[in-house]
PDB file of C-alpha atoms in Angstrom:
ATOM      1  CA  ILE A   1     134.952-161.180 -81.570  1.00  0.00           C
ATOM      2  CA  THR A   2     135.130-163.674 -78.671  1.00  0.00           C
ATOM      3  CA  ALA A   3     136.456-167.184 -79.121  1.00  0.00           C
ATOM      4  CA  VAL A   4     132.874-168.479 -78.858  1.00  0.00           C
ATOM      5  CA  GLY A   5     131.675-165.976 -81.428  1.00  0.00           C
ATOM      6  CA  ALA A   6     134.539-166.835 -83.736  1.00  0.00           C
ATOM      7  CA  GLY A   7     133.734-170.519 -83.394  1.00  0.00           C
ATOM      8  CA  TYR A   8     130.120-169.847 -84.314  1.00  0.00           C
ATOM      9  CA  GLU A   9     131.192-167.828 -87.352  1.00  0.00           C
ATOM     10  CA  GLN A  10     133.375-170.723 -88.460  1.00  0.00           C
ATOM     11  CA  ARG A  11     130.424-173.088 -88.176  1.00  0.00           C
ATOM     12  CA  MET A  12     128.244-170.764 -90.225  1.00  0.00           C
ATOM     13  CA  ALA A  13     131.012-170.445 -92.826  1.00  0.00           C
ATOM     14  CA  ALA A  14     130.967-174.231 -93.078  1.00  0.00           C
ATOM     15  CA  VAL A  15     127.173-174.171 -93.490  1.00  0.00           C
ATOM     16  CA  LYS A  16     127.578-171.639 -96.297  1.00  0.00           C
ATOM     17  CA  SER A  17     130.226-173.774 -97.987  1.00  0.00           C
ATOM     18  CA  VAL A  18     128.071-176.907 -97.827  1.00  0.00           C
ATOM     19  CA  THR A  19     124.737-175.342 -98.794  1.00  0.00           C
ATOM     20  CA  GLY A  20     125.836-172.599-101.182  1.00  0.00           C
ATOM     21  CA  LEU A  21     123.497-170.137 -99.458  1.00  0.00           C
ATOM     22  CA  ALA A  22     123.976-166.432-100.196  1.00  0.00           C
ATOM     23  CA  ASP A  23     125.540-164.082 -97.631  1.00  0.00           C
ATOM     24  CA  ASP A  24     122.215-162.508 -96.630  1.00  0.00           C
ATOM     25  CA  ALA A  25     120.600-165.901 -96.098  1.00  0.00           C
ATOM     26  CA  ILE A  26     123.542-167.072 -93.982  1.00  0.00           C
ATOM     27  CA  LYS A  27     123.399-163.891 -91.890  1.00  0.00           C
ATOM     28  CA  LYS A  28     119.689-164.383 -91.196  1.00  0.00           C
ATOM     29  CA  LEU A  29     120.277-168.061 -90.421  1.00  0.00           C
ATOM     30  CA  ALA A  30     123.089-167.120 -88.033  1.00  0.00           C
ATOM     31  CA  ASP A  31     120.865-164.552 -86.310  1.00  0.00           C
ATOM     32  CA  ASP A  32     118.004-167.061 -86.033  1.00  0.00           C
ATOM     33  CA  GLY A  33     120.372-169.692 -84.656  1.00  0.00           C
ATOM     34  CA  SER A  34     121.777-167.272 -82.098  1.00  0.00           C
ATOM     35  CA  ALA A  35     118.267-166.367 -80.936  1.00  0.00           C
ATOM     36  CA  ALA A  36     117.273-170.042 -80.724  1.00  0.00           C
ATOM     37  CA  ALA A  37     120.404-170.909 -78.739  1.00  0.00           C
ATOM     38  CA  LYS A  38     119.609-168.198 -76.213  1.00  0.00           C
ATOM     39  CA  LYS A  39     115.918-169.134 -76.020  1.00  0.00           C
ATOM     40  CA  TYR A  40     116.484-172.854 -75.475  1.00  0.00           C
ATOM     41  CA  GLY A  41     119.627-172.667 -73.367  1.00  0.00           C
ATOM     42  CA  PHE A  42     122.315-173.937 -75.729  1.00  0.00           C
ATOM     43  CA  THR A  43     125.722-172.502 -76.538  1.00  0.00           C
ATOM     44  CA  LEU A  44     126.389-170.833 -79.850  1.00  0.00           C
ATOM     45  CA  GLN A  45     129.062-173.425 -80.543  1.00  0.00           C
ATOM     46  CA  ASP A  46     126.644-176.344 -80.046  1.00  0.00           C
ATOM     47  CA  THR A  47     123.931-174.658 -82.081  1.00  0.00           C
ATOM     48  CA  GLY A  48     126.347-173.893 -84.903  1.00  0.00           C
ATOM     49  CA  ALA A  49     127.554-177.492 -84.863  1.00  0.00           C
ATOM     50  CA  ALA A  50     123.940-178.680 -85.079  1.00  0.00           C
ATOM     51  CA  MET A  51     123.297-176.486 -88.118  1.00  0.00           C
ATOM     52  CA  GLU A  52     126.462-177.735 -89.774  1.00  0.00           C
ATOM     53  CA  THR A  53     125.390-181.335 -89.108  1.00  0.00           C
ATOM     54  CA  LEU A  54     122.001-180.659 -90.679  1.00  0.00           C
ATOM     55  CA  ALA A  55     123.580-178.986 -93.687  1.00  0.00           C
ATOM     56  CA  ARG A  56     125.835-181.979 -94.254  1.00  0.00           C
ATOM     57  CA  THR A  57     122.785-184.262 -94.424  1.00  0.00           C
ATOM     58  CA  GLY A  58     121.681-182.393 -97.548  1.00  0.00           C
ATOM     59  CA  ILE A  59     119.357-179.779 -96.060  1.00  0.00           C
ATOM     60  CA  ASP A  60     120.291-176.808 -98.191  1.00  0.00           C
ATOM     61  CA  SER A  61     117.824-173.991 -97.543  1.00  0.00           C
ATOM     62  CA  ALA A  62     117.580-171.611 -94.592  1.00  0.00           C
ATOM     63  CA  ASP A  63     113.865-172.295 -94.112  1.00  0.00           C
ATOM     64  CA  LYS A  64     114.433-176.058 -93.992  1.00  0.00           C
ATOM     65  CA  LEU A  65     117.359-175.721 -91.596  1.00  0.00           C
ATOM     66  CA  ASN A  66     115.254-173.586 -89.278  1.00  0.00           C
ATOM     67  CA  ALA A  67     112.324-176.006 -89.563  1.00  0.00           C
ATOM     68  CA  ILE A  68     114.323-178.861 -88.070  1.00  0.00           C
ATOM     69  CA  LEU A  69     116.704-176.934 -85.807  1.00  0.00           C
ATOM     70  CA  THR A  70     114.058-175.809 -83.314  1.00  0.00           C
ATOM     71  CA  PRO A  71     112.577-179.321 -82.804  1.00  0.00           C
ATOM     72  CA  ALA A  72     116.116-180.685 -82.391  1.00  0.00           C
ATOM     73  CA  LEU A  73     116.885-178.078 -79.737  1.00  0.00           C
ATOM     74  CA  LEU A  74     113.621-178.760 -77.927  1.00  0.00           C
ATOM     75  CA  LEU A  75     114.192-182.520 -78.057  1.00  0.00           C
ATOM     76  CA  ALA A  76     117.720-182.290 -76.684  1.00  0.00           C
ATOM     77  CA  GLY A  77     116.666-179.816 -74.020  1.00  0.00           C
ATOM     78  CA  SER A  78     113.672-181.851 -72.820  1.00  0.00           C
ATOM     79  CA  GLN A  79     115.794-184.993 -72.486  1.00  0.00           C
ATOM     80  CA  ASN A  80     118.987-183.317 -71.246  1.00  0.00           C
ATOM     81  CA  ALA A  81     120.553-185.037 -74.249  1.00  0.00           C
ATOM     82  CA  ASN A  82     123.535-184.321 -76.441  1.00  0.00           C
ATOM     83  CA  LEU A  83     122.434-181.858 -79.122  1.00  0.00           C
ATOM     84  CA  GLU A  84     124.537-183.493 -81.837  1.00  0.00           C
ATOM     85  CA  ASP A  85     122.920-186.893 -81.161  1.00  0.00           C
ATOM     86  CA  SER A  86     119.452-185.351 -81.189  1.00  0.00           C
ATOM     87  CA  THR A  87     120.127-183.493 -84.422  1.00  0.00           C
ATOM     88  CA  GLU A  88     121.622-186.494 -86.209  1.00  0.00           C
ATOM     89  CA  THR A  89     118.828-188.826 -85.079  1.00  0.00           C
ATOM     90  CA  LEU A  90     116.057-186.467 -86.072  1.00  0.00           C
ATOM     91  CA  ALA A  91     117.590-185.642 -89.460  1.00  0.00           C
ATOM     92  CA  ALA A  92     118.275-189.301 -90.246  1.00  0.00           C
ATOM     93  CA  ALA A  93     114.702-190.282 -89.411  1.00  0.00           C
ATOM     94  CA  MET A  94     113.262-187.546 -91.613  1.00  0.00           C
ATOM     95  CA  GLN A  95     115.382-188.821 -94.502  1.00  0.00           C
ATOM     96  CA  ALA A  96     114.825-192.545 -93.930  1.00  0.00           C
ATOM     97  CA  PHE A  97     111.043-192.176 -93.833  1.00  0.00           C
ATOM     98  CA  GLN A  98     111.022-189.471 -96.527  1.00  0.00           C
ATOM     99  CA  LEU A  99     109.103-187.011 -94.375  1.00  0.00           C
ATOM    100  CA  ASP A 100     108.599-183.331 -95.038  1.00  0.00           C
ATOM    101  CA  LEU A 101     110.666-181.263 -92.634  1.00  0.00           C
ATOM    102  CA  SER A 102     107.483-179.543 -91.451  1.00  0.00           C
ATOM    103  CA  LYS A 103     106.823-182.833 -89.601  1.00  0.00           C
ATOM    104  CA  SER A 104     110.054-182.512 -87.586  1.00  0.00           C
ATOM    105  CA  GLY A 105     108.222-181.379 -84.470  1.00  0.00           C
ATOM    106  CA  GLU A 106     105.888-184.383 -84.563  1.00  0.00           C
ATOM    107  CA  VAL A 107     108.796-186.789 -84.930  1.00  0.00           C
ATOM    108  CA  ALA A 108     110.681-185.074 -82.099  1.00  0.00           C
ATOM    109  CA  ASP A 109     107.596-185.480 -79.899  1.00  0.00           C
ATOM    110  CA  THR A 110     107.454-189.189 -80.789  1.00  0.00           C
ATOM    111  CA  PHE A 111     111.095-189.576 -79.816  1.00  0.00           C
ATOM    112  CA  ALA A 112     110.557-187.728 -76.538  1.00  0.00           C
ATOM    113  CA  GLY A 113     107.596-189.936 -75.665  1.00  0.00           C
ATOM    114  CA  ALA A 114     109.535-193.139 -76.370  1.00  0.00           C
ATOM    115  CA  LEU A 115     112.479-191.958 -74.288  1.00  0.00           C
ATOM    116  CA  ALA A 116     110.175-191.199 -71.381  1.00  0.00           C
ATOM    117  CA  ALA A 117     108.406-194.582 -71.610  1.00  0.00           C
ATOM    118  CA  SER A 118     111.429-196.881 -71.728  1.00  0.00           C
ATOM    119  CA  PRO A 119     115.140-197.272 -70.901  1.00  0.00           C
ATOM    120  CA  LEU A 120     115.972-195.518 -74.165  1.00  0.00           C
ATOM    121  CA  ASN A 121     118.278-192.545 -74.212  1.00  0.00           C
ATOM    122  CA  MET A 122     119.202-190.449 -77.227  1.00  0.00           C
ATOM    123  CA  GLU A 123     122.440-192.271 -77.972  1.00  0.00           C
ATOM    124  CA  ARG A 124     120.692-195.655 -77.864  1.00  0.00           C
ATOM    125  CA  LEU A 125     117.877-194.358 -80.055  1.00  0.00           C
ATOM    126  CA  LYS A 126     120.361-193.021 -82.604  1.00  0.00           C
ATOM    127  CA  ASP A 127     122.209-196.336 -82.770  1.00  0.00           C
ATOM    128  CA  ALA A 128     119.010-198.396 -82.933  1.00  0.00           C
ATOM    129  CA  MET A 129     117.335-196.298 -85.615  1.00  0.00           C
ATOM    130  CA  LYS A 130     120.470-196.395 -87.739  1.00  0.00           C
ATOM    131  CA  MET A 131     120.043-200.165 -88.011  1.00  0.00           C
ATOM    132  CA  ALA A 132     116.246-200.407 -87.992  1.00  0.00           C
ATOM    133  CA  ALA A 133     114.909-197.466 -89.984  1.00  0.00           C
ATOM    134  CA  PRO A 134     115.944-198.341 -93.575  1.00  0.00           C
ATOM    135  CA  ALA A 135     114.372-201.822 -93.543  1.00  0.00           C
ATOM    136  CA  ALA A 136     111.272-200.629 -91.714  1.00  0.00           C
ATOM    137  CA  ALA A 137     110.747-197.703 -94.065  1.00  0.00           C
ATOM    138  CA  SER A 138     111.166-199.977 -97.094  1.00  0.00           C
ATOM    139  CA  LEU A 139     108.317-202.125 -95.776  1.00  0.00           C
ATOM    140  CA  GLY A 140     106.036-199.135 -95.269  1.00  0.00           C
ATOM    141  CA  MET A 141     106.262-198.699 -91.527  1.00  0.00           C
ATOM    142  CA  SER A 142     105.940-195.244 -90.000  1.00  0.00           C
ATOM    143  CA  VAL A 143     108.577-193.589 -87.856  1.00  0.00           C
ATOM    144  CA  GLN A 144     106.089-193.669 -84.971  1.00  0.00           C
ATOM    145  CA  GLN A 145     105.624-197.451 -85.261  1.00  0.00           C
ATOM    146  CA  VAL A 146     109.335-198.110 -85.394  1.00  0.00           C
ATOM    147  CA  THR A 147     110.227-195.763 -82.542  1.00  0.00           C
ATOM    148  CA  ASN A 148     107.634-197.286 -80.221  1.00  0.00           C
ATOM    149  CA  GLU A 149     108.685-200.827 -81.040  1.00  0.00           C
ATOM    150  CA  ILE A 150     112.364-199.977 -80.579  1.00  0.00           C
ATOM    151  CA  ALA A 151     111.404-198.610 -77.146  1.00  0.00           C
ATOM    152  CA  ALA A 152     109.731-201.951 -76.341  1.00  0.00           C
ATOM    153  CA  PHE A 153     112.906-203.805 -77.327  1.00  0.00           C
ATOM    154  CA  HIS A 154     114.740-201.748 -74.715  1.00  0.00           C
ATOM    155  CA  VAL A 155     112.229-202.820 -72.077  1.00  0.00           C
ATOM    156  CA  VAL A 156     113.451-206.426 -72.427  1.00  0.00           C
ATOM    157  CA  GLY A 157     117.099-205.394 -72.276  1.00  0.00           C
ATOM    158  CA  LEU A 158     117.991-205.160 -75.973  1.00  0.00           C
ATOM    159  CA  GLN A 159     119.615-201.764 -76.319  1.00  0.00           C
ATOM    160  CA  GLY A 160     121.100-199.464 -78.914  1.00  0.00           C
ATOM    161  CA  SER A 161     122.493-201.069 -82.050  1.00  0.00           C
ATOM    162  CA  LEU A 162     121.601-204.536 -80.709  1.00  0.00           C
ATOM    163  CA  ALA A 163     117.951-203.495 -80.500  1.00  0.00           C
ATOM    164  CA  GLY A 164     118.088-202.081 -84.013  1.00  0.00           C
ATOM    165  CA  THR A 165     119.819-205.101 -85.508  1.00  0.00           C
ATOM    166  CA  THR A 166     117.454-207.536 -83.784  1.00  0.00           C
ATOM    167  CA  PHE A 167     114.418-205.498 -84.819  1.00  0.00           C
ATOM    168  CA  ARG A 168     115.574-205.440 -88.438  1.00  0.00           C
ATOM    169  CA  GLY A 169     116.296-209.160 -88.495  1.00  0.00           C
ATOM    170  CA  ALA A 170     112.978-210.046 -86.879  1.00  0.00           C
ATOM    171  CA  LEU A 171     111.056-207.756 -89.204  1.00  0.00           C
ATOM    172  CA  LEU A 172     112.621-209.255 -92.321  1.00  0.00           C
ATOM    173  CA  GLU A 173     112.062-212.809 -91.058  1.00  0.00           C
ATOM    174  CA  VAL A 174     108.421-212.047 -90.264  1.00  0.00           C
ATOM    175  CA  ASP A 175     107.933-210.553 -93.720  1.00  0.00           C
ATOM    176  CA  LYS A 176     109.561-213.596 -95.337  1.00  0.00           C
ATOM    177  CA  ALA A 177     107.400-216.014 -93.340  1.00  0.00           C
ATOM    178  CA  ALA A 178     104.204-214.083 -94.057  1.00  0.00           C
ATOM    179  CA  ARG A 179     104.903-214.178 -97.788  1.00  0.00           C
ATOM    180  CA  ALA A 180     105.632-217.913 -97.709  1.00  0.00           C
ATOM    181  CA  ALA A 181     102.539-218.608 -95.551  1.00  0.00           C
ATOM    182  CA  THR A 182     103.686-222.156 -94.792  1.00  0.00           C
ATOM    183  CA  GLY A 183     104.392-223.958 -91.542  1.00  0.00           C
ATOM    184  CA  PRO A 184     103.178-222.847 -88.101  1.00  0.00           C
ATOM    185  CA  VAL A 185     104.869-219.448 -88.301  1.00  0.00           C
ATOM    186  CA  GLY A 186     103.859-218.679 -91.882  1.00  0.00           C
ATOM    187  CA  GLU A 187     100.272-219.788 -91.361  1.00  0.00           C
ATOM    188  CA  ALA A 188      99.938-217.557 -88.300  1.00  0.00           C
ATOM    189  CA  LEU A 189     101.385-214.604 -90.227  1.00  0.00           C
ATOM    190  CA  GLN A 190      99.505-215.088 -93.503  1.00  0.00           C
ATOM    191  CA  GLY A 191      98.116-211.709 -94.585  1.00  0.00           C
ATOM    192  CA  TRP A 192     100.340-209.766 -92.190  1.00  0.00           C
ATOM    193  CA  THR A 193     101.984-206.566 -93.434  1.00  0.00           C
ATOM    194  CA  ALA A 194     104.551-204.418 -91.688  1.00  0.00           C
ATOM    195  CA  GLU A 195     102.709-201.248 -92.626  1.00  0.00           C
ATOM    196  CA  SER A 196      99.401-202.218 -91.045  1.00  0.00           C
ATOM    197  CA  GLU A 197     100.501-204.334 -88.064  1.00  0.00           C
ATOM    198  CA  GLY A 198     104.199-203.921 -87.395  1.00  0.00           C
ATOM    199  CA  LEU A 199     106.090-206.372 -85.238  1.00  0.00           C
ATOM    200  CA  THR A 200     103.520-205.818 -82.504  1.00  0.00           C
ATOM    201  CA  GLY A 201     100.849-207.340 -84.723  1.00  0.00           C
ATOM    202  CA  ALA A 202     103.117-210.198 -85.733  1.00  0.00           C
ATOM    203  CA  ILE A 203     103.794-211.050 -82.100  1.00  0.00           C
ATOM    204  CA  LYS A 204     100.072-210.992 -81.337  1.00  0.00           C
ATOM    205  CA  ARG A 205      99.384-213.359 -84.231  1.00  0.00           C
ATOM    206  CA  LEU A 206     102.100-215.792 -83.167  1.00  0.00           C
ATOM    207  CA  ASN A 207     101.038-215.807 -79.522  1.00  0.00           C
ATOM    208  CA  ASP A 208      97.337-216.102 -80.374  1.00  0.00           C
ATOM    209  CA  ALA A 209      98.113-219.060 -82.651  1.00  0.00           C
ATOM    210  CA  GLY A 210     100.091-220.757 -79.895  1.00  0.00           C
ATOM    211  CA  VAL A 211     103.326-220.850 -81.882  1.00  0.00           C
ATOM    212  CA  SER A 212     106.148-221.658 -79.483  1.00  0.00           C
ATOM    213  CA  THR A 213     109.192-219.463 -79.067  1.00  0.00           C
ATOM    214  CA  GLY A 214     111.298-222.528 -79.811  1.00  0.00           C
ATOM    215  CA  ILE A 215     109.805-222.855 -83.283  1.00  0.00           C
ATOM    216  CA  VAL A 216     110.290-219.150 -83.899  1.00  0.00           C
ATOM    217  CA  MET A 217     113.911-219.264 -82.743  1.00  0.00           C
ATOM    218  CA  GLU A 218     114.643-222.230 -84.986  1.00  0.00           C
ATOM    219  CA  GLN A 219     113.094-220.569 -88.037  1.00  0.00           C
ATOM    220  CA  PHE A 220     114.439-217.056 -87.460  1.00  0.00           C
ATOM    221  CA  GLY A 221     117.986-218.161 -86.640  1.00  0.00           C
ATOM    222  CA  ASN A 222     120.546-217.044 -84.086  1.00  0.00           C
ATOM    223  CA  ARG A 223     120.467-213.351 -84.942  1.00  0.00           C
ATOM    224  CA  ALA A 224     116.756-212.597 -84.914  1.00  0.00           C
ATOM    225  CA  GLY A 225     115.314-215.628 -83.117  1.00  0.00           C
ATOM    226  CA  PRO A 226     116.304-214.977 -79.487  1.00  0.00           C
ATOM    227  CA  GLY A 227     115.203-211.353 -79.601  1.00  0.00           C
ATOM    228  CA  MET A 228     111.886-212.268 -81.209  1.00  0.00           C
ATOM    229  CA  ALA A 229     111.371-214.865 -78.474  1.00  0.00           C
ATOM    230  CA  GLN A 230     111.957-212.176 -75.848  1.00  0.00           C
ATOM    231  CA  MET A 231     109.410-209.907 -77.490  1.00  0.00           C
ATOM    232  CA  MET A 232     106.877-212.750 -77.680  1.00  0.00           C
ATOM    233  CA  ALA A 233     107.380-213.293 -73.951  1.00  0.00           C
ATOM    234  CA  LEU A 234     106.788-209.567 -73.356  1.00  0.00           C
ATOM    235  CA  GLY A 235     103.635-209.734 -75.487  1.00  0.00           C
ATOM    236  CA  SER A 236     101.794-207.373 -77.787  1.00  0.00           C
ATOM    237  CA  ASP A 237      99.704-205.819 -74.979  1.00  0.00           C
ATOM    238  CA  ALA A 238     102.830-204.708 -73.138  1.00  0.00           C
ATOM    239  CA  MET A 239     104.266-203.342 -76.383  1.00  0.00           C
ATOM    240  CA  LYS A 240     101.090-201.336 -76.923  1.00  0.00           C
ATOM    241  CA  GLU A 241     101.343-200.001 -73.382  1.00  0.00           C
ATOM    242  CA  VAL A 242     104.829-198.677 -74.101  1.00  0.00           C
ATOM    243  CA  ALA A 243     103.500-196.943 -77.221  1.00  0.00           C
ATOM    244  CA  ALA A 244     100.571-195.456 -75.298  1.00  0.00           C
ATOM    245  CA  ARG A 245     102.600-193.884 -72.467  1.00  0.00           C
TER     246      ARG A 245
END
């Protein structure tokens, strides 16, 4: 057994330990992973590491591991991205938005589109989604909405974890203002929901109502206010253009 082969076997042993899969299931998974690595141009070591990463997120069946592994490989390959980053980002999104793993390919395609349409790269997307996804999912937003809006944040220079933190803060402030429905910001946002309109819709409402960025910055505070002002300056039409690319 070569050093590479031995390394792959060690990874698969770790997958077995984490998942509790039987020997025959692990052998088939190892064979499928080896074939996928060859087909999509990745090393056995990287592919084994990706499977171990997926297993440690709680994916504990061979079918489920295979369902997400191929989209992760395709995503990393299409973007010339680090496979571990692609795997972690895809798995985390599936969990945060409680999506069936059969949708992994669709989510990977969404990620690829956002990366192509903006200054995003996989590392920045991973860091941004880590901060943004839980709050967005709790308010009913889809992974597609969040990914496209995170891409728009990168267009104005807010990147990685800063984009995610600013997005989360702005989203929560918009939700709070919409529920209160008082003052210039609240009145403009009355009836708004994250699920139906996202931040793009909130920005359109604020701009259409003529609410100044100064008022928004004062109400949203130092963490979310400046970023929201930048997005208002970009405008909802430009955000939609990013999503449509």
